[in-house]
Amino acid sequence: MKKIVTVFVFVALFASTCKFTLEQFEFFTDSVPEEARIVEVEFSSYTEVVEFFEKIGYELSSKTVPAVILKRLPQDMAQIRDVEMKKELFVKMMLPIILMVNEEIAQERERIISLPSNSQELEPYLKKYRAKTKQELLEKVDTIPVEVALAQAAIESAWGSSRFAIEANNIFGEWTFSPGNGIVPRERPDGEIYELCRFPDLLSSVRSYAYNLNVSPFYKEFRAIRAGKINKPIEAGLLYYSERREKYIQEIAIIISKNQFAQLREHKPLPLHLALITSSKIVQ
């Protein structure tokens, strides 16, 4: 019996935005044809995303997650009136990206573990993660708990409907202090110069968020909890992520519990299985 392979996509291949109809997706049961091009999925409406996920059989009840990377959120996320539907769709869109970033981090960690403490090959990692020793490096280079990433993404982006999430692919509310490089919040106090970061795609936003938690001194306790050095709930290490402090931590815990995000910890992406679109069927 042949197994249907579903995987998916990146779009650095085209300068202009491409649109696709579901009929253009082909599912391969054996090998990937040479003429297939890998692109990143992008849809203008949430209804198209819903239809696509149904087409590939993407259900959160399964322990496997199709590696579907959306470039950006659909523009009409705020128009979804069914709250539960909106939450589920948001999780389905974000989970594969979070899993992908965690896999990238896990691969870095494995490489670091394999190297001797005095290896020159550690230098790029030490510089990247602002660490002085291999031990410190390993405390920093580790995956972000899926349930925490999903809860913070939901809070900071209003379940994918905030202005910054839609216009700037900024899912985690990250700031920049370089004027002109981001989006100015409407409620920014006079005299302040901070802006909300603008990212080229959702993947970049998740990568930046993970790197921030793994490097910033504000999240040293988060990393210590993750490493088992401190016996506290992992979200307790995010005290300085928001000016709301303890209330923010409480909200993370509530969202994780209410939405049963902990059940998604063991979900795995389908490795190297992509839903492909052939170049001849791309509509510019």
PDB file of N, CA, C and O in Angstrom, residues 92-144:
ATOM      1  N   LYS A  92      -2.582  25.735  14.017  1.00  0.00           N
ATOM      2  CA  LYS A  92      -2.162  24.935  12.867  1.00  0.00           C
ATOM      3  C   LYS A  92      -1.133  25.676  12.010  1.00  0.00           C
ATOM      4  O   LYS A  92      -0.205  25.071  11.462  1.00  0.00           O
ATOM      5  N   MET A  93      -1.282  26.975  11.888  1.00  0.00           N
ATOM      6  CA  MET A  93      -0.334  27.753  11.088  1.00  0.00           C
ATOM      7  C   MET A  93       1.008  27.908  11.789  1.00  0.00           C
ATOM      8  O   MET A  93       2.062  27.846  11.164  1.00  0.00           O
ATOM      9  N   MET A  94       0.975  28.115  13.102  1.00  0.00           N
ATOM     10  CA  MET A  94       2.207  28.412  13.836  1.00  0.00           C
ATOM     11  C   MET A  94       2.987  27.166  14.244  1.00  0.00           C
ATOM     12  O   MET A  94       4.219  27.194  14.303  1.00  0.00           O
ATOM     13  N   LEU A  95       2.294  26.071  14.533  1.00  0.00           N
ATOM     14  CA  LEU A  95       2.968  24.878  15.055  1.00  0.00           C
ATOM     15  C   LEU A  95       4.073  24.352  14.137  1.00  0.00           C
ATOM     16  O   LEU A  95       5.188  24.081  14.617  1.00  0.00           O
ATOM     17  N   PRO A  96       3.856  24.200  12.825  1.00  0.00           N
ATOM     18  CA  PRO A  96       4.944  23.702  11.980  1.00  0.00           C
ATOM     19  C   PRO A  96       6.164  24.623  11.973  1.00  0.00           C
ATOM     20  O   PRO A  96       7.297  24.150  11.897  1.00  0.00           O
ATOM     21  N   ILE A  97       5.931  25.921  12.069  1.00  0.00           N
ATOM     22  CA  ILE A  97       7.047  26.876  12.064  1.00  0.00           C
ATOM     23  C   ILE A  97       7.836  26.764  13.360  1.00  0.00           C
ATOM     24  O   ILE A  97       9.074  26.755  13.361  1.00  0.00           O
ATOM     25  N   ILE A  98       7.136  26.665  14.483  1.00  0.00           N
ATOM     26  CA  ILE A  98       7.801  26.508  15.780  1.00  0.00           C
ATOM     27  C   ILE A  98       8.598  25.209  15.809  1.00  0.00           C
ATOM     28  O   ILE A  98       9.750  25.180  16.281  1.00  0.00           O
ATOM     29  N   LEU A  99       8.015  24.137  15.299  1.00  0.00           N
ATOM     30  CA  LEU A  99       8.719  22.857  15.265  1.00  0.00           C
ATOM     31  C   LEU A  99       9.961  22.927  14.385  1.00  0.00           C
ATOM     32  O   LEU A  99      11.009  22.349  14.708  1.00  0.00           O
ATOM     33  N   MET A 100       9.859  23.651  13.280  1.00  0.00           N
ATOM     34  CA  MET A 100      11.006  23.786  12.378  1.00  0.00           C
ATOM     35  C   MET A 100      12.150  24.538  13.045  1.00  0.00           C
ATOM     36  O   MET A 100      13.317  24.140  12.963  1.00  0.00           O
ATOM     37  N   VAL A 101      11.824  25.635  13.726  1.00  0.00           N
ATOM     38  CA  VAL A 101      12.857  26.416  14.411  1.00  0.00           C
ATOM     39  C   VAL A 101      13.482  25.588  15.532  1.00  0.00           C
ATOM     40  O   VAL A 101      14.702  25.606  15.722  1.00  0.00           O
ATOM     41  N   ASN A 102      12.671  24.842  16.254  1.00  0.00           N
ATOM     42  CA  ASN A 102      13.216  23.977  17.307  1.00  0.00           C
ATOM     43  C   ASN A 102      14.133  22.913  16.733  1.00  0.00           C
ATOM     44  O   ASN A 102      15.155  22.558  17.340  1.00  0.00           O
ATOM     45  N   GLU A 103      13.803  22.410  15.556  1.00  0.00           N
ATOM     46  CA  GLU A 103      14.667  21.421  14.917  1.00  0.00           C
ATOM     47  C   GLU A 103      16.004  22.045  14.530  1.00  0.00           C
ATOM     48  O   GLU A 103      17.062  21.418  14.682  1.00  0.00           O
ATOM     49  N   GLU A 104      15.978  23.273  14.060  1.00  0.00           N
ATOM     50  CA  GLU A 104      17.225  23.969  13.732  1.00  0.00           C
ATOM     51  C   GLU A 104      18.094  24.128  14.974  1.00  0.00           C
ATOM     52  O   GLU A 104      19.308  23.913  14.931  1.00  0.00           O
ATOM     53  N   ILE A 105      17.474  24.503  16.080  1.00  0.00           N
ATOM     54  CA  ILE A 105      18.210  24.671  17.331  1.00  0.00           C
ATOM     55  C   ILE A 105      18.754  23.332  17.817  1.00  0.00           C
ATOM     56  O   ILE A 105      19.901  23.241  18.274  1.00  0.00           O
ATOM     57  N   ALA A 106      17.934  22.288  17.724  1.00  0.00           N
ATOM     58  CA  ALA A 106      18.357  20.960  18.159  1.00  0.00           C
ATOM     59  C   ALA A 106      19.574  20.475  17.369  1.00  0.00           C
ATOM     60  O   ALA A 106      20.483  19.842  17.936  1.00  0.00           O
ATOM     61  N   GLN A 107      19.608  20.781  16.089  1.00  0.00           N
ATOM     62  CA  GLN A 107      20.751  20.384  15.271  1.00  0.00           C
ATOM     63  C   GLN A 107      22.011  21.138  15.692  1.00  0.00           C
ATOM     64  O   GLN A 107      23.107  20.556  15.733  1.00  0.00           O
ATOM     65  N   GLU A 108      21.866  22.420  16.006  1.00  0.00           N
ATOM     66  CA  GLU A 108      23.011  23.187  16.514  1.00  0.00           C
ATOM     67  C   GLU A 108      23.497  22.587  17.830  1.00  0.00           C
ATOM     68  O   GLU A 108      24.708  22.439  18.052  1.00  0.00           O
ATOM     69  N   ARG A 109      22.563  22.250  18.689  1.00  0.00           N
ATOM     70  CA  ARG A 109      22.916  21.692  19.997  1.00  0.00           C
ATOM     71  C   ARG A 109      23.668  20.367  19.843  1.00  0.00           C
ATOM     72  O   ARG A 109      24.676  20.137  20.521  1.00  0.00           O
ATOM     73  N   GLU A 110      23.177  19.514  18.961  1.00  0.00           N
ATOM     74  CA  GLU A 110      23.850  18.235  18.722  1.00  0.00           C
ATOM     75  C   GLU A 110      25.278  18.451  18.222  1.00  0.00           C
ATOM     76  O   GLU A 110      26.196  17.731  18.623  1.00  0.00           O
ATOM     77  N   ARG A 111      25.459  19.418  17.360  1.00  0.00           N
ATOM     78  CA  ARG A 111      26.784  19.705  16.846  1.00  0.00           C
ATOM     79  C   ARG A 111      27.705  20.205  17.959  1.00  0.00           C
ATOM     80  O   ARG A 111      28.863  19.781  18.060  1.00  0.00           O
ATOM     81  N   ILE A 112      27.195  21.067  18.808  1.00  0.00           N
ATOM     82  CA  ILE A 112      27.986  21.601  19.924  1.00  0.00           C
ATOM     83  C   ILE A 112      28.381  20.487  20.885  1.00  0.00           C
ATOM     84  O   ILE A 112      29.532  20.411  21.344  1.00  0.00           O
ATOM     85  N   ILE A 113      27.449  19.594  21.192  1.00  0.00           N
ATOM     86  CA  ILE A 113      27.727  18.470  22.093  1.00  0.00           C
ATOM     87  C   ILE A 113      28.845  17.596  21.539  1.00  0.00           C
ATOM     88  O   ILE A 113      29.687  17.080  22.286  1.00  0.00           O
ATOM     89  N   SER A 114      28.872  17.448  20.233  1.00  0.00           N
ATOM     90  CA  SER A 114      29.856  16.560  19.607  1.00  0.00           C
ATOM     91  C   SER A 114      31.276  17.131  19.605  1.00  0.00           C
ATOM     92  O   SER A 114      32.238  16.395  19.377  1.00  0.00           O
ATOM     93  N   LEU A 115      31.415  18.418  19.860  1.00  0.00           N
ATOM     94  CA  LEU A 115      32.728  19.063  19.785  1.00  0.00           C
ATOM     95  C   LEU A 115      33.425  19.099  21.150  1.00  0.00           C
ATOM     96  O   LEU A 115      32.776  19.305  22.177  1.00  0.00           O
ATOM     97  N   PRO A 116      34.753  18.926  21.179  1.00  0.00           N
ATOM     98  CA  PRO A 116      35.510  19.073  22.434  1.00  0.00           C
ATOM     99  C   PRO A 116      35.405  20.508  22.945  1.00  0.00           C
ATOM    100  O   PRO A 116      35.207  21.455  22.170  1.00  0.00           O
ATOM    101  N   SER A 117      35.555  20.685  24.246  1.00  0.00           N
ATOM    102  CA  SER A 117      35.416  22.010  24.866  1.00  0.00           C
ATOM    103  C   SER A 117      36.437  23.015  24.365  1.00  0.00           C
ATOM    104  O   SER A 117      36.201  24.231  24.409  1.00  0.00           O
ATOM    105  N   ASN A 118      37.580  22.521  23.882  1.00  0.00           N
ATOM    106  CA  ASN A 118      38.630  23.424  23.396  1.00  0.00           C
ATOM    107  C   ASN A 118      38.657  23.535  21.870  1.00  0.00           C
ATOM    108  O   ASN A 118      39.595  24.074  21.290  1.00  0.00           O
ATOM    109  N   SER A 119      37.630  23.042  21.215  1.00  0.00           N
ATOM    110  CA  SER A 119      37.597  23.063  19.755  1.00  0.00           C
ATOM    111  C   SER A 119      37.387  24.467  19.213  1.00  0.00           C
ATOM    112  O   SER A 119      36.543  25.228  19.706  1.00  0.00           O
ATOM    113  N   GLN A 120      38.146  24.803  18.182  1.00  0.00           N
ATOM    114  CA  GLN A 120      37.992  26.091  17.528  1.00  0.00           C
ATOM    115  C   GLN A 120      36.636  26.197  16.810  1.00  0.00           C
ATOM    116  O   GLN A 120      36.143  27.284  16.554  1.00  0.00           O
ATOM    117  N   GLU A 121      36.064  25.044  16.516  1.00  0.00           N
ATOM    118  CA  GLU A 121      34.772  25.034  15.829  1.00  0.00           C
ATOM    119  C   GLU A 121      33.633  25.525  16.722  1.00  0.00           C
ATOM    120  O   GLU A 121      32.532  25.792  16.235  1.00  0.00           O
ATOM    121  N   LEU A 122      33.916  25.664  18.010  1.00  0.00           N
ATOM    122  CA  LEU A 122      32.905  26.203  18.925  1.00  0.00           C
ATOM    123  C   LEU A 122      32.815  27.727  18.841  1.00  0.00           C
ATOM    124  O   LEU A 122      31.810  28.315  19.252  1.00  0.00           O
ATOM    125  N   GLU A 123      33.848  28.350  18.314  1.00  0.00           N
ATOM    126  CA  GLU A 123      33.920  29.810  18.327  1.00  0.00           C
ATOM    127  C   GLU A 123      32.714  30.503  17.692  1.00  0.00           C
ATOM    128  O   GLU A 123      32.171  31.447  18.273  1.00  0.00           O
ATOM    129  N   PRO A 124      32.271  30.073  16.510  1.00  0.00           N
ATOM    130  CA  PRO A 124      31.097  30.743  15.920  1.00  0.00           C
ATOM    131  C   PRO A 124      29.859  30.646  16.805  1.00  0.00           C
ATOM    132  O   PRO A 124      29.074  31.591  16.896  1.00  0.00           O
ATOM    133  N   TYR A 125      29.704  29.512  17.483  1.00  0.00           N
ATOM    134  CA  TYR A 125      28.552  29.334  18.364  1.00  0.00           C
ATOM    135  C   TYR A 125      28.675  30.197  19.616  1.00  0.00           C
ATOM    136  O   TYR A 125      27.697  30.788  20.089  1.00  0.00           O
ATOM    137  N   LEU A 126      29.898  30.263  20.156  1.00  0.00           N
ATOM    138  CA  LEU A 126      30.135  31.091  21.342  1.00  0.00           C
ATOM    139  C   LEU A 126      29.834  32.556  21.045  1.00  0.00           C
ATOM    140  O   LEU A 126      29.233  33.264  21.858  1.00  0.00           O
ATOM    141  N   LYS A 127      30.234  32.991  19.855  1.00  0.00           N
ATOM    142  CA  LYS A 127      29.983  34.370  19.459  1.00  0.00           C
ATOM    143  C   LYS A 127      28.496  34.610  19.213  1.00  0.00           C
ATOM    144  O   LYS A 127      27.931  35.609  19.680  1.00  0.00           O
ATOM    145  N   LYS A 128      27.866  33.699  18.509  1.00  0.00           N
ATOM    146  CA  LYS A 128      26.449  33.853  18.180  1.00  0.00           C
ATOM    147  C   LYS A 128      25.582  33.932  19.433  1.00  0.00           C
ATOM    148  O   LYS A 128      24.680  34.769  19.522  1.00  0.00           O
ATOM    149  N   TYR A 129      25.872  33.058  20.391  1.00  0.00           N
ATOM    150  CA  TYR A 129      25.036  32.985  21.587  1.00  0.00           C
ATOM    151  C   TYR A 129      25.615  33.719  22.797  1.00  0.00           C
ATOM    152  O   TYR A 129      25.107  33.586  23.903  1.00  0.00           O
ATOM    153  N   ARG A 130      26.663  34.480  22.554  1.00  0.00           N
ATOM    154  CA  ARG A 130      27.255  35.305  23.604  1.00  0.00           C
ATOM    155  C   ARG A 130      27.583  34.485  24.852  1.00  0.00           C
ATOM    156  O   ARG A 130      27.209  34.817  25.974  1.00  0.00           O
ATOM    157  N   ALA A 131      28.298  33.400  24.616  1.00  0.00           N
ATOM    158  CA  ALA A 131      28.688  32.500  25.699  1.00  0.00           C
ATOM    159  C   ALA A 131      30.204  32.441  25.803  1.00  0.00           C
ATOM    160  O   ALA A 131      30.922  32.701  24.837  1.00  0.00           O
ATOM    161  N   LYS A 132      30.705  32.089  26.990  1.00  0.00           N
ATOM    162  CA  LYS A 132      32.140  32.022  27.213  1.00  0.00           C
ATOM    163  C   LYS A 132      32.657  30.588  27.262  1.00  0.00           C
ATOM    164  O   LYS A 132      33.848  30.349  27.034  1.00  0.00           O
ATOM    165  N   THR A 133      31.799  29.649  27.617  1.00  0.00           N
ATOM    166  CA  THR A 133      32.208  28.253  27.732  1.00  0.00           C
ATOM    167  C   THR A 133      31.205  27.348  27.031  1.00  0.00           C
ATOM    168  O   THR A 133      30.069  27.750  26.738  1.00  0.00           O
ATOM    169  N   LYS A 134      31.606  26.114  26.794  1.00  0.00           N
ATOM    170  CA  LYS A 134      30.706  25.138  26.188  1.00  0.00           C
ATOM    171  C   LYS A 134      29.521  24.875  27.106  1.00  0.00           C
ATOM    172  O   LYS A 134      28.382  24.728  26.635  1.00  0.00           O
ATOM    173  N   GLN A 135      29.768  24.815  28.398  1.00  0.00           N
ATOM    174  CA  GLN A 135      28.682  24.573  29.353  1.00  0.00           C
ATOM    175  C   GLN A 135      27.628  25.681  29.289  1.00  0.00           C
ATOM    176  O   GLN A 135      26.421  25.414  29.268  1.00  0.00           O
ATOM    177  N   GLU A 136      28.084  26.923  29.257  1.00  0.00           N
ATOM    178  CA  GLU A 136      27.159  28.048  29.147  1.00  0.00           C
ATOM    179  C   GLU A 136      26.425  28.000  27.812  1.00  0.00           C
ATOM    180  O   GLU A 136      25.231  28.310  27.727  1.00  0.00           O
ATOM    181  N   LEU A 137      27.141  27.596  26.780  1.00  0.00           N
ATOM    182  CA  LEU A 137      26.562  27.514  25.441  1.00  0.00           C
ATOM    183  C   LEU A 137      25.412  26.504  25.411  1.00  0.00           C
ATOM    184  O   LEU A 137      24.332  26.783  24.868  1.00  0.00           O
ATOM    185  N   LEU A 138      25.626  25.355  26.047  1.00  0.00           N
ATOM    186  CA  LEU A 138      24.597  24.314  26.031  1.00  0.00           C
ATOM    187  C   LEU A 138      23.362  24.716  26.822  1.00  0.00           C
ATOM    188  O   LEU A 138      22.260  24.241  26.549  1.00  0.00           O
ATOM    189  N   GLU A 139      23.529  25.593  27.794  1.00  0.00           N
ATOM    190  CA  GLU A 139      22.363  26.084  28.535  1.00  0.00           C
ATOM    191  C   GLU A 139      21.552  27.052  27.674  1.00  0.00           C
ATOM    192  O   GLU A 139      20.345  27.195  27.847  1.00  0.00           O
ATOM    193  N   LYS A 140      22.231  27.690  26.738  1.00  0.00           N
ATOM    194  CA  LYS A 140      21.552  28.654  25.879  1.00  0.00           C
ATOM    195  C   LYS A 140      20.989  28.020  24.612  1.00  0.00           C
ATOM    196  O   LYS A 140      19.910  28.408  24.148  1.00  0.00           O
ATOM    197  N   VAL A 141      21.722  27.097  24.034  1.00  0.00           N
ATOM    198  CA  VAL A 141      21.294  26.495  22.774  1.00  0.00           C
ATOM    199  C   VAL A 141      20.402  25.296  23.063  1.00  0.00           C
ATOM    200  O   VAL A 141      20.860  24.159  23.164  1.00  0.00           O
ATOM    201  N   ASP A 142      19.131  25.576  23.220  1.00  0.00           N
ATOM    202  CA  ASP A 142      18.159  24.523  23.499  1.00  0.00           C
ATOM    203  C   ASP A 142      16.802  24.960  22.951  1.00  0.00           C
ATOM    204  O   ASP A 142      16.568  26.152  22.722  1.00  0.00           O
ATOM    205  N   THR A 143      15.943  23.999  22.760  1.00  0.00           N
ATOM    206  CA  THR A 143      14.645  24.280  22.143  1.00  0.00           C
ATOM    207  C   THR A 143      13.701  25.034  23.083  1.00  0.00           C
ATOM    208  O   THR A 143      13.847  24.988  24.304  1.00  0.00           O
ATOM    209  N   ILE A 144      12.732  25.717  22.477  1.00  0.00           N
ATOM    210  CA  ILE A 144      11.721  26.457  23.226  1.00  0.00           C
ATOM    211  C   ILE A 144      10.512  25.547  23.406  1.00  0.00           C
ATOM    212  O   ILE A 144      10.015  24.972  22.425  1.00  0.00           O
TER     213      ILE A 144
END
